[in-house]
Amino acid sequence: MTTEEKLTILSFDEMYLSHQIDFDRKKEQVIGPHKSVQVVMARGLISKWKQPIFYKYDTPLTSEILFDIIEKLHEVGFNVVGVVSDMGPTNQGLLKSISVSYEQPNFKHPITGQRVHVFADIPYLIKLCRNNYLDHSFILKDNENETFIGINTLNELMEISTQDLKLPYKLSHNHLNCTGPMRQKVKLASQLFSNTVATAVAYVGQKGAI
């Protein structure tokens, strides 16, 4: 692999487990019960490769663990130039501990001193925006004017749609009454904010139907 192909992005996530006990027959070892597992994946920035490189049960990712992973990858020729994660409370604590903020979205590589850039997980951001919209609605500001856009707008859009003419054909009641595990589905969030839904809202708004 070339130097460019070894440019590396780290993605990490804490996944919750079923809290059950399993038995590894090969190792003759009891595993669990565990509440969660922390997994770190290395992947190419410009080349198509990826490899899980770290996992540990019931362990939040700390700056010590992160820097140790970056250093070990550097020793074998893989230069970490960025990290990606959701913005959960644990990860926010990690980023705060290494002085990452809105004003400074990067930190120094522990060996080279170059900047390692920090990115938020886009699908997770879309879900957060959807949750905020369903729970609190949006207020769009244009100079001194404010426009309130709430879930009632989409409910009205659903009501005026018929079987013969369904304007927001990607929209269903599952999108608007999304609770519990359904909020983990990125598809429901992305469809709610899709161009087809926006076009339908704009069309009926121009016609004065809502």
Short mmCIF file of C-alpha atoms in Angstrom, two decimals:
data_model
loop_
_atom_site.label_atom_id
_atom_site.label_comp_id
_atom_site.label_asym_id
_atom_site.label_seq_id
_atom_site.Cartn_x
_atom_site.Cartn_y
_atom_site.Cartn_z
CA MET A 1 0.00 0.00 0.00
CA THR A 2 1.16 3.52 -0.75
CA THR A 3 1.47 6.26 1.86
CA GLU A 4 -1.75 7.84 0.58
CA GLU A 5 -3.60 4.52 0.78
CA LYS A 6 -2.53 4.21 4.42
CA LEU A 7 -4.12 7.52 5.43
CA THR A 8 -6.50 6.37 8.14
CA ILE A 9 -9.79 7.40 9.70
CA LEU A 10 -10.81 5.93 13.05
CA SER A 11 -14.47 5.39 13.82
CA PHE A 12 -15.56 4.30 17.26
CA ASP A 13 -18.86 3.44 18.84
CA GLU A 14 -20.20 1.98 22.05
CA MET A 15 -22.76 -0.73 21.34
CA TYR A 16 -25.14 -2.01 23.97
CA LEU A 17 -25.44 -5.75 24.49
CA SER A 18 -28.19 -8.10 25.65
CA HIS A 19 -26.55 -8.59 29.05
CA GLN A 20 -26.50 -12.37 28.66
CA ILE A 21 -23.90 -14.99 29.51
CA ASP A 22 -22.31 -16.99 26.67
CA PHE A 23 -19.82 -19.83 26.59
CA ASP A 24 -16.94 -19.89 24.10
CA ARG A 25 -16.47 -23.60 23.39
CA LYS A 26 -13.18 -23.13 21.56
CA LYS A 27 -11.55 -21.25 24.41
CA GLU A 28 -13.65 -22.96 27.10
CA GLN A 29 -14.39 -19.57 28.55
CA VAL A 30 -17.50 -17.92 29.95
CA ILE A 31 -18.20 -14.52 28.40
CA GLY A 32 -20.40 -11.96 30.07
CA PRO A 33 -22.68 -10.69 31.20
CA HIS A 34 -21.68 -7.36 29.70
CA LYS A 35 -23.63 -4.16 29.30
CA SER A 36 -21.75 -2.75 26.30
CA VAL A 37 -18.75 -3.15 24.03
CA GLN A 38 -16.51 -0.39 22.73
CA VAL A 39 -15.40 -0.99 19.13
CA VAL A 40 -12.84 0.95 17.11
CA MET A 41 -12.65 0.55 13.33
CA ALA A 42 -9.80 1.75 11.13
CA ARG A 43 -10.59 2.56 7.51
CA GLY A 44 -8.90 4.20 4.57
CA LEU A 45 -9.45 7.87 3.86
CA ILE A 46 -9.04 7.52 0.09
CA SER A 47 -8.84 3.75 -0.34
CA LYS A 48 -11.49 1.10 0.27
CA TRP A 49 -10.29 -0.90 3.24
CA LYS A 50 -11.45 -1.23 6.82
CA GLN A 51 -10.43 -3.30 9.80
CA PRO A 52 -11.70 -3.62 13.38
CA ILE A 53 -8.65 -3.00 15.57
CA PHE A 54 -9.98 -2.72 19.12
CA TYR A 55 -12.84 -3.92 21.26
CA LYS A 56 -13.36 -4.07 24.98
CA TYR A 57 -16.38 -4.75 27.12
CA ASP A 58 -17.89 -2.18 29.49
CA THR A 59 -15.11 0.31 28.77
CA PRO A 60 -15.55 3.89 27.58
CA LEU A 61 -12.99 5.15 25.10
CA THR A 62 -10.50 7.35 26.92
CA SER A 63 -7.80 9.66 25.58
CA GLU A 64 -5.17 7.14 26.73
CA ILE A 65 -6.77 4.32 24.73
CA LEU A 66 -7.29 6.56 21.69
CA PHE A 67 -3.72 7.86 21.66
CA ASP A 68 -2.34 4.34 22.19
CA ILE A 69 -4.28 3.12 19.13
CA ILE A 70 -3.04 6.06 17.04
CA GLU A 71 0.56 5.44 18.12
CA LYS A 72 0.42 1.71 17.36
CA LEU A 73 -1.04 2.38 13.91
CA HIS A 74 1.72 4.91 13.25
CA GLU A 75 4.34 2.31 14.17
CA VAL A 76 3.13 0.08 11.33
CA GLY A 77 2.87 2.91 8.82
CA PHE A 78 -0.77 3.98 9.10
CA ASN A 79 -1.21 7.71 9.69
CA VAL A 80 -4.46 8.64 11.45
CA VAL A 81 -5.76 11.93 10.06
CA GLY A 82 -9.31 11.92 11.44
CA VAL A 83 -11.76 10.32 13.84
CA VAL A 84 -15.53 9.86 13.56
CA SER A 85 -18.04 9.15 16.31
CA ASP A 86 -21.53 9.92 17.44
CA MET A 87 -21.84 12.78 19.88
CA GLY A 88 -23.04 10.76 22.85
CA PRO A 89 -22.22 11.91 26.39
CA THR A 90 -19.26 9.52 26.74
CA ASN A 91 -17.68 10.65 23.49
CA GLN A 92 -18.30 14.29 24.34
CA GLY A 93 -16.36 13.72 27.55
CA LEU A 94 -13.51 12.16 25.57
CA LEU A 95 -13.34 15.06 23.13
CA LYS A 96 -13.47 17.59 25.94
CA SER A 97 -10.55 15.86 27.66
CA ILE A 98 -8.38 16.41 24.57
CA SER A 99 -9.53 20.03 24.14
CA VAL A 100 -11.73 19.44 21.09
CA SER A 101 -14.49 22.01 20.74
CA TYR A 102 -16.67 23.76 18.20
CA GLU A 103 -13.96 26.38 17.77
CA GLN A 104 -11.17 23.77 17.55
CA PRO A 105 -12.48 20.56 15.93
CA ASN A 106 -9.13 18.77 15.97
CA PHE A 107 -6.30 17.60 18.21
CA LYS A 108 -2.59 16.93 17.82
CA HIS A 109 -1.32 13.56 16.67
CA PRO A 110 0.62 12.15 19.66
CA ILE A 111 3.68 11.38 17.51
CA THR A 112 3.73 13.64 14.44
CA GLY A 113 2.07 16.66 16.02
CA GLN A 114 -0.10 17.07 12.93
CA ARG A 115 -3.78 17.87 13.30
CA VAL A 116 -6.20 14.95 13.60
CA HIS A 117 -9.62 16.20 12.56
CA VAL A 118 -12.81 15.26 14.41
CA PHE A 119 -16.06 14.58 12.56
CA ALA A 120 -19.54 13.87 13.84
CA ASP A 121 -21.38 10.82 12.54
CA ILE A 122 -23.75 12.22 9.89
CA PRO A 123 -26.52 9.58 10.19
CA TYR A 124 -26.57 10.19 13.94
CA LEU A 125 -26.87 13.95 13.38
CA ILE A 126 -29.82 13.39 11.03
CA LYS A 127 -31.57 11.33 13.71
CA LEU A 128 -30.90 14.01 16.33
CA CYS A 129 -32.36 16.69 14.04
CA ARG A 130 -35.43 14.53 13.45
CA ASN A 131 -35.87 13.92 17.18
CA ASN A 132 -35.61 17.63 17.90
CA TYR A 133 -38.16 18.38 15.18
CA LEU A 134 -40.68 15.84 16.46
CA ASP A 135 -40.24 16.85 20.10
CA HIS A 136 -39.78 20.62 19.85
CA SER A 137 -40.37 21.70 16.21
CA PHE A 138 -38.20 24.14 14.24
CA ILE A 139 -38.19 27.92 14.22
CA LEU A 140 -36.65 29.39 11.07
CA LYS A 141 -35.38 32.94 11.36
CA ASP A 142 -35.19 35.27 8.36
CA ASN A 143 -33.93 38.69 9.41
CA GLU A 144 -36.58 39.81 11.92
CA ASN A 145 -39.18 37.23 10.89
CA GLU A 146 -39.64 33.85 12.51
CA THR A 147 -41.43 30.90 10.92
CA PHE A 148 -42.67 28.08 13.11
CA ILE A 149 -42.54 24.66 11.44
CA GLY A 150 -43.98 21.94 13.61
CA ILE A 151 -45.17 18.40 13.23
CA ASN A 152 -48.69 19.75 12.72
CA THR A 153 -47.58 20.87 9.24
CA LEU A 154 -46.83 17.30 8.22
CA ASN A 155 -49.97 16.00 9.92
CA GLU A 156 -52.04 18.40 7.82
CA LEU A 157 -50.15 17.29 4.74
CA MET A 158 -51.02 13.68 5.51
CA GLU A 159 -54.69 14.56 6.03
CA ILE A 160 -55.15 16.25 2.65
CA SER A 161 -53.47 13.37 0.85
CA THR A 162 -55.72 10.67 -0.56
CA GLN A 163 -55.18 7.21 -1.93
CA ASP A 164 -55.50 8.61 -5.44
CA LEU A 165 -53.15 11.51 -4.82
CA LYS A 166 -50.61 11.05 -2.06
CA LEU A 167 -48.32 14.05 -2.19
CA PRO A 168 -45.68 12.94 0.33
CA TYR A 169 -45.48 9.36 -0.93
CA LYS A 170 -42.46 8.64 1.28
CA LEU A 171 -44.23 9.84 4.42
CA SER A 172 -46.25 7.61 6.73
CA HIS A 173 -47.54 7.75 10.29
CA ASN A 174 -44.46 5.77 11.36
CA HIS A 175 -42.34 8.78 10.45
CA LEU A 176 -44.41 11.13 12.60
CA ASN A 177 -45.13 8.81 15.53
CA CYS A 178 -41.58 7.58 15.82
CA THR A 179 -40.75 6.41 19.35
CA GLY A 180 -38.49 3.95 21.13
CA PRO A 181 -36.34 1.65 18.97
CA MET A 182 -37.84 3.11 15.79
CA ARG A 183 -35.84 6.28 16.43
CA GLN A 184 -32.68 4.31 15.75
CA LYS A 185 -33.65 3.81 12.10
CA VAL A 186 -31.80 6.30 9.92
CA LYS A 187 -34.13 5.62 6.99
CA LEU A 188 -37.15 7.09 8.79
CA ALA A 189 -35.20 10.25 9.63
CA SER A 190 -33.74 10.76 6.16
CA GLN A 191 -37.12 10.21 4.48
CA LEU A 192 -38.76 12.75 6.79
CA PHE A 193 -36.27 15.37 5.60
CA SER A 194 -36.28 14.20 1.98
CA ASN A 195 -36.64 16.49 -1.01
CA THR A 196 -39.99 14.91 -1.92
CA VAL A 197 -41.48 15.81 1.47
CA ALA A 198 -40.07 19.34 1.27
CA THR A 199 -41.47 19.76 -2.25
CA ALA A 200 -44.90 18.56 -1.13
CA VAL A 201 -44.94 20.99 1.81
CA ALA A 202 -43.88 23.88 -0.44
CA TYR A 203 -46.53 22.99 -3.04
CA VAL A 204 -49.50 22.85 -0.66
CA GLY A 205 -48.19 25.93 1.13
CA GLN A 206 -48.17 27.92 -2.11
CA LYS A 207 -51.72 26.72 -2.79
CA GLY A 208 -52.80 27.84 0.67
CA ALA A 209 -53.90 24.34 1.63
CA ILE A 210 -51.96 24.38 4.90
#
